[in-house]
Amino acid sequence: MKKHFLIPLNESKLPLFAETIGFNPTQENITRPNGYPYYHWIQTVSGQGSIMFQNQQINLTANNGILLLPHMAHSYKNEQSDSTPWKTLYVTFGGMMVKEILITLGLYQSAFFHWEQEAPISTFITKVLKQSDETTDSFSISASSHVYEFLLLLKKYGKTDKSSLKETNNLVTLYSLIDWMKSHISNPDVSLDEMALFINTSKRHLNSLFQKNFHVTPYAYLVNLRIQQAKKLLLENNSATIGEIALQVGFRSSSHFVATFRKMVGIPPEKYRHLNGVF
């Protein structure tokens, strides 16, 4: 088995990183009732395997692959005799921005993909492995860029069942709303009505979407965005007063801002500044 472990020391700071990239000449049977902790791609080089996920079994032959989200229960096995190995290529990856990247590309789902024989998806991982044998990349930066390039190829050449894209479309809609929230962060009058109107849905459905995907209400999410932006301003502009920052992030009064900041962060904004070396 050829396997490269690539997790960089500063993985939590990278927007996208490769955990492993590998080739398995004799893919063994695997059962993961709790899924895998990272995003996981596996494709067939030759032979035939099958994978079970989301209560469906799918055969994986050449020019076929599966993308699995973290912690998605699954199992896979060789569907041919022991004398005919199932050869696979795989990539596992993560990162702070990987979810947003997949949503933007319309790939945020556990799904089966297929492609034409001549598509570069077939040989891309093999080429990456060959390059990694010839170079030293201690921080795995090039490996991370390879993952991003692979996802772009999957978007361009991969084909999948369009009926499974409903959840992805919901997330794309929510992230467009979040971008809108960020652009209106200084406006204290932003309301649930405006949010619902922006994505052309009801307030009830908007609340349901946020609870399902982020486990908070839309307004709580907006307040969190305001506090995150306030943290950034507190550290970047030491000449700005607490009152000025409060207005910049959509609070009507500094007292309300300080109380909310203390509740969410655990300390008042002025102390947050001092603890981070800003005086």
Short mmCIF file of C-alpha atoms in Angstrom, two decimals:
data_model
loop_
_atom_site.label_atom_id
_atom_site.label_comp_id
_atom_site.label_asym_id
_atom_site.label_seq_id
_atom_site.Cartn_x
_atom_site.Cartn_y
_atom_site.Cartn_z
CA MET A 1 0.00 0.00 0.00
CA LYS A 2 1.28 3.45 -0.89
CA LYS A 3 0.06 6.06 1.53
CA HIS A 4 1.22 9.58 2.30
CA PHE A 5 0.38 11.16 5.65
CA LEU A 6 0.38 14.88 5.08
CA ILE A 7 -1.25 16.57 8.09
CA PRO A 8 0.73 19.80 8.63
CA LEU A 9 1.56 21.01 12.12
CA ASN A 10 -0.51 24.16 11.62
CA GLU A 11 -3.51 22.39 10.06
CA SER A 12 -6.03 24.36 12.12
CA LYS A 13 -4.82 27.56 10.46
CA LEU A 14 -5.04 26.32 6.88
CA PRO A 15 -8.22 26.93 4.86
CA LEU A 16 -7.75 23.55 3.17
CA PHE A 17 -5.30 20.74 3.90
CA ALA A 18 -4.69 17.18 2.73
CA GLU A 19 -4.68 14.58 5.49
CA THR A 20 -3.73 11.65 3.25
CA ILE A 21 -3.31 11.00 -0.45
CA GLY A 22 -2.78 7.42 -1.48
CA PHE A 23 -3.01 4.41 -3.77
CA ASN A 24 -4.11 1.01 -2.51
CA PRO A 25 -3.27 -1.88 -4.88
CA THR A 26 -5.38 -4.33 -2.84
CA GLN A 27 -8.21 -2.43 -1.20
CA GLU A 28 -9.36 -4.26 1.91
CA ASN A 29 -12.92 -4.42 3.20
CA ILE A 30 -13.69 -1.59 5.64
CA THR A 31 -16.63 -0.83 7.92
CA ARG A 32 -16.90 2.56 9.63
CA PRO A 33 -20.17 2.88 11.60
CA ASN A 34 -19.07 6.34 12.79
CA GLY A 35 -17.63 7.41 9.46
CA TYR A 36 -14.24 9.03 8.96
CA PRO A 37 -13.25 12.25 10.79
CA TYR A 38 -12.22 14.05 7.58
CA TYR A 39 -13.77 14.54 4.14
CA HIS A 40 -13.04 11.34 2.22
CA TRP A 41 -12.80 10.62 -1.49
CA ILE A 42 -12.23 7.11 -2.92
CA GLN A 43 -12.21 6.05 -6.59
CA THR A 44 -11.60 2.83 -8.49
CA VAL A 45 -8.48 2.34 -10.61
CA SER A 46 -9.31 -1.23 -11.64
CA GLY A 47 -11.40 -4.12 -10.41
CA GLN A 48 -14.72 -3.50 -8.74
CA GLY A 49 -15.83 -2.64 -5.25
CA SER A 50 -19.06 -1.58 -3.65
CA ILE A 51 -19.80 1.00 -1.01
CA MET A 52 -22.74 1.19 1.37
CA PHE A 53 -23.83 4.61 2.65
CA GLN A 54 -27.13 6.36 3.36
CA ASN A 55 -28.92 2.99 3.11
CA GLN A 56 -27.85 2.42 -0.47
CA GLN A 57 -25.23 0.19 -2.07
CA ILE A 58 -23.32 1.49 -5.08
CA ASN A 59 -20.86 -0.41 -7.26
CA LEU A 60 -17.56 1.31 -7.93
CA THR A 61 -15.89 0.43 -11.21
CA ALA A 62 -13.31 2.41 -13.17
CA ASN A 63 -14.22 6.10 -13.67
CA ASN A 64 -16.41 6.06 -10.56
CA GLY A 65 -15.84 7.54 -7.11
CA ILE A 66 -17.53 8.53 -3.87
CA LEU A 67 -17.20 11.71 -1.84
CA LEU A 68 -18.12 11.25 1.83
CA LEU A 69 -18.66 14.02 4.36
CA PRO A 70 -17.04 13.65 7.81
CA HIS A 71 -18.64 11.11 10.16
CA MET A 72 -20.86 9.66 7.44
CA ALA A 73 -21.37 5.98 8.27
CA HIS A 74 -20.18 3.73 5.44
CA SER A 75 -18.57 0.45 4.48
CA TYR A 76 -16.92 -0.85 1.33
CA LYS A 77 -15.66 -4.16 0.00
CA ASN A 78 -14.15 -5.92 -3.00
CA GLU A 79 -16.92 -7.33 -5.19
CA GLN A 80 -14.59 -9.70 -7.08
CA SER A 81 -12.54 -12.71 -6.07
CA ASP A 82 -9.45 -12.44 -3.88
CA SER A 83 -7.33 -13.16 -6.95
CA THR A 84 -8.70 -10.00 -8.63
CA PRO A 85 -7.75 -7.04 -6.45
CA TRP A 86 -9.77 -3.87 -6.21
CA LYS A 87 -7.30 -1.04 -6.77
CA THR A 88 -8.22 2.38 -5.41
CA LEU A 89 -7.01 5.95 -5.12
CA TYR A 90 -8.10 8.12 -2.23
CA VAL A 91 -7.79 11.54 -0.64
CA THR A 92 -8.82 12.66 2.84
CA PHE A 93 -8.88 16.35 3.62
CA GLY A 94 -10.13 19.07 5.96
CA GLY A 95 -9.61 22.73 6.80
CA MET A 96 -11.33 25.83 8.13
CA MET A 97 -12.78 26.80 4.74
CA VAL A 98 -13.39 23.40 3.17
CA LYS A 99 -17.13 23.44 3.90
CA GLU A 100 -17.55 26.83 2.25
CA ILE A 101 -15.42 25.72 -0.72
CA LEU A 102 -17.54 22.61 -1.25
CA ILE A 103 -20.77 24.58 -0.92
CA THR A 104 -19.55 27.17 -3.43
CA LEU A 105 -18.67 24.39 -5.88
CA GLY A 106 -22.00 22.65 -5.30
CA LEU A 107 -20.23 19.57 -3.92
CA TYR A 108 -21.28 19.65 -0.27
CA GLN A 109 -22.91 16.22 -0.09
CA SER A 110 -22.00 12.57 0.31
CA ALA A 111 -22.46 11.43 -3.27
CA PHE A 112 -21.50 9.05 -6.05
CA PHE A 113 -19.70 10.54 -9.07
CA HIS A 114 -18.86 9.18 -12.51
CA TRP A 115 -16.92 10.67 -15.41
CA GLU A 116 -15.70 10.00 -18.93
CA GLN A 117 -12.59 7.87 -19.38
CA GLU A 118 -10.57 10.74 -20.83
CA ALA A 119 -11.39 13.13 -17.95
CA PRO A 120 -8.30 14.09 -15.89
CA ILE A 121 -9.97 12.88 -12.68
CA SER A 122 -8.88 9.36 -13.66
CA THR A 123 -5.16 10.09 -13.46
CA PHE A 124 -4.87 13.22 -11.29
CA ILE A 125 -4.18 11.56 -7.92
CA THR A 126 -1.64 9.19 -9.50
CA LYS A 127 0.24 12.19 -10.91
CA VAL A 128 0.18 13.91 -7.50
CA LEU A 129 1.64 10.80 -5.84
CA LYS A 130 4.41 10.63 -8.43
CA GLN A 131 5.27 14.30 -7.84
CA SER A 132 5.32 13.81 -4.07
CA ASP A 133 7.93 11.05 -4.50
CA GLU A 134 10.16 13.49 -6.34
CA THR A 135 9.86 16.49 -4.00
CA THR A 136 9.91 17.32 -0.30
CA ASP A 137 7.00 19.34 1.02
CA SER A 138 7.32 19.41 4.81
CA PHE A 139 4.42 21.83 5.26
CA SER A 140 2.14 20.08 2.75
CA ILE A 141 1.30 23.37 1.03
CA SER A 142 1.46 21.87 -2.46
CA ALA A 143 -0.65 18.92 -1.29
CA SER A 144 -3.32 21.35 -0.13
CA SER A 145 -3.31 23.09 -3.51
CA HIS A 146 -3.63 19.67 -5.17
CA VAL A 147 -6.78 18.97 -3.16
CA TYR A 148 -8.29 22.27 -4.30
CA GLU A 149 -7.35 21.49 -7.91
CA PHE A 150 -8.91 18.04 -7.60
CA LEU A 151 -12.18 19.53 -6.29
CA LEU A 152 -12.27 21.87 -9.29
CA LEU A 153 -11.83 18.88 -11.61
CA LEU A 154 -14.60 17.02 -9.79
CA LYS A 155 -16.87 20.03 -10.24
CA LYS A 156 -16.04 20.29 -13.95
CA TYR A 157 -16.02 16.63 -14.99
CA GLY A 158 -17.89 14.72 -12.28
CA LYS A 159 -21.54 13.80 -12.83
CA THR A 160 -23.97 12.87 -10.09
CA ASP A 161 -27.65 12.52 -9.29
CA LYS A 162 -29.12 16.01 -9.31
CA SER A 163 -32.00 14.99 -7.02
CA SER A 164 -29.57 14.82 -4.09
CA LEU A 165 -28.59 18.47 -4.41
CA LYS A 166 -31.48 19.95 -2.43
CA GLU A 167 -29.51 20.19 0.82
CA THR A 168 -26.56 21.70 -1.02
CA ASN A 169 -28.79 24.34 -2.57
CA ASN A 170 -30.19 25.19 0.86
CA LEU A 171 -26.66 25.74 2.18
CA VAL A 172 -25.72 27.89 -0.81
CA THR A 173 -28.81 30.01 -0.12
CA LEU A 174 -27.90 30.34 3.57
CA TYR A 175 -24.34 31.35 2.80
CA SER A 176 -25.58 34.04 0.41
CA LEU A 177 -27.69 35.35 3.28
CA ILE A 178 -24.68 35.24 5.61
CA ASP A 179 -22.71 37.32 3.10
CA TRP A 180 -25.62 39.78 3.11
CA MET A 181 -25.55 39.86 6.93
CA LYS A 182 -21.84 40.68 6.86
CA SER A 183 -22.42 43.55 4.45
CA HIS A 184 -25.14 44.95 6.76
CA ILE A 185 -23.36 44.27 10.04
CA SER A 186 -23.31 47.95 11.09
CA ASN A 187 -27.07 48.35 10.60
CA PRO A 188 -28.87 47.87 13.95
CA ASP A 189 -32.24 47.69 12.18
CA VAL A 190 -31.62 44.38 10.35
CA SER A 191 -34.65 42.21 11.09
CA LEU A 192 -35.80 38.65 10.55
CA ASP A 193 -38.31 40.00 8.03
CA GLU A 194 -35.50 41.45 5.90
CA MET A 195 -33.49 38.24 6.12
CA ALA A 196 -36.45 36.15 4.99
CA LEU A 197 -37.22 38.60 2.19
CA PHE A 198 -33.62 38.45 0.95
CA ILE A 199 -33.83 34.71 0.26
CA ASN A 200 -37.54 34.84 -0.64
CA THR A 201 -38.84 32.56 2.08
CA SER A 202 -40.96 32.73 5.23
CA LYS A 203 -39.56 33.62 8.65
CA ARG A 204 -40.58 30.19 9.93
CA HIS A 205 -38.75 28.37 7.13
CA LEU A 206 -35.69 30.59 7.59
CA ASN A 207 -35.57 29.73 11.28
CA SER A 208 -35.93 26.05 10.45
CA LEU A 209 -33.04 26.15 7.94
CA PHE A 210 -30.71 27.87 10.41
CA GLN A 211 -31.60 25.52 13.25
CA LYS A 212 -31.04 22.48 11.04
CA ASN A 213 -27.70 23.61 9.60
CA PHE A 214 -26.17 25.82 12.31
CA HIS A 215 -28.19 24.93 15.45
CA VAL A 216 -28.96 28.60 16.18
CA THR A 217 -31.55 31.15 15.10
CA PRO A 218 -30.73 33.60 12.27
CA TYR A 219 -30.62 36.51 14.73
CA ALA A 220 -28.25 34.63 17.08
CA TYR A 221 -26.01 33.95 14.08
CA LEU A 222 -26.02 37.66 13.21
CA VAL A 223 -25.10 38.61 16.79
CA ASN A 224 -22.23 36.12 16.66
CA LEU A 225 -20.99 37.72 13.41
CA ARG A 226 -21.10 41.12 15.13
CA ILE A 227 -19.07 39.90 18.09
CA GLN A 228 -16.49 38.24 15.81
CA GLN A 229 -16.13 41.47 13.85
CA ALA A 230 -15.85 43.41 17.12
CA LYS A 231 -12.97 41.16 18.23
CA LYS A 232 -11.16 41.94 15.00
CA LEU A 233 -11.70 45.70 15.35
CA LEU A 234 -10.62 45.69 19.01
CA LEU A 235 -7.25 44.22 18.07
CA GLU A 236 -6.67 46.04 14.79
CA ASN A 237 -7.58 49.58 15.85
CA ASN A 238 -6.43 50.44 19.36
CA SER A 239 -7.44 54.10 18.90
CA ALA A 240 -11.13 53.27 18.41
CA THR A 241 -13.26 53.60 21.51
CA ILE A 242 -15.59 50.88 22.72
CA GLY A 243 -18.54 53.09 21.76
CA GLU A 244 -17.23 53.56 18.21
CA ILE A 245 -16.72 49.84 17.75
CA ALA A 246 -20.20 49.16 19.13
CA LEU A 247 -21.70 51.37 16.41
CA GLN A 248 -19.56 49.78 13.68
CA VAL A 249 -20.92 46.32 14.48
CA GLY A 250 -24.59 47.29 14.78
CA PHE A 251 -25.20 47.96 18.48
CA ARG A 252 -27.24 51.02 19.41
CA SER A 253 -25.38 51.57 22.69
CA SER A 254 -21.99 50.73 24.15
CA SER A 255 -23.65 49.29 27.29
CA HIS A 256 -25.61 46.75 25.23
CA PHE A 257 -22.45 45.90 23.28
CA VAL A 258 -20.36 45.40 26.44
CA ALA A 259 -23.04 43.22 28.06
CA THR A 260 -23.40 41.05 24.94
CA PHE A 261 -19.63 40.77 24.46
CA ARG A 262 -19.14 39.75 28.10
CA LYS A 263 -21.90 37.14 27.85
CA MET A 264 -20.50 35.56 24.67
CA VAL A 265 -16.75 35.90 25.25
CA GLY A 266 -16.61 35.75 29.02
CA ILE A 267 -14.80 39.06 29.52
CA PRO A 268 -15.57 42.69 28.61
CA PRO A 269 -14.12 44.11 25.35
CA GLU A 270 -11.53 46.32 27.09
CA LYS A 271 -10.09 43.34 28.97
CA TYR A 272 -10.11 41.32 25.74
CA ARG A 273 -7.91 44.01 24.23
CA HIS A 274 -5.47 44.00 27.15
CA LEU A 275 -5.20 40.20 27.27
CA ASN A 276 -4.21 40.24 23.61
CA GLY A 277 -1.49 42.86 24.14
CA VAL A 278 -3.36 45.87 22.78
CA PHE A 279 -3.20 48.97 24.97
#
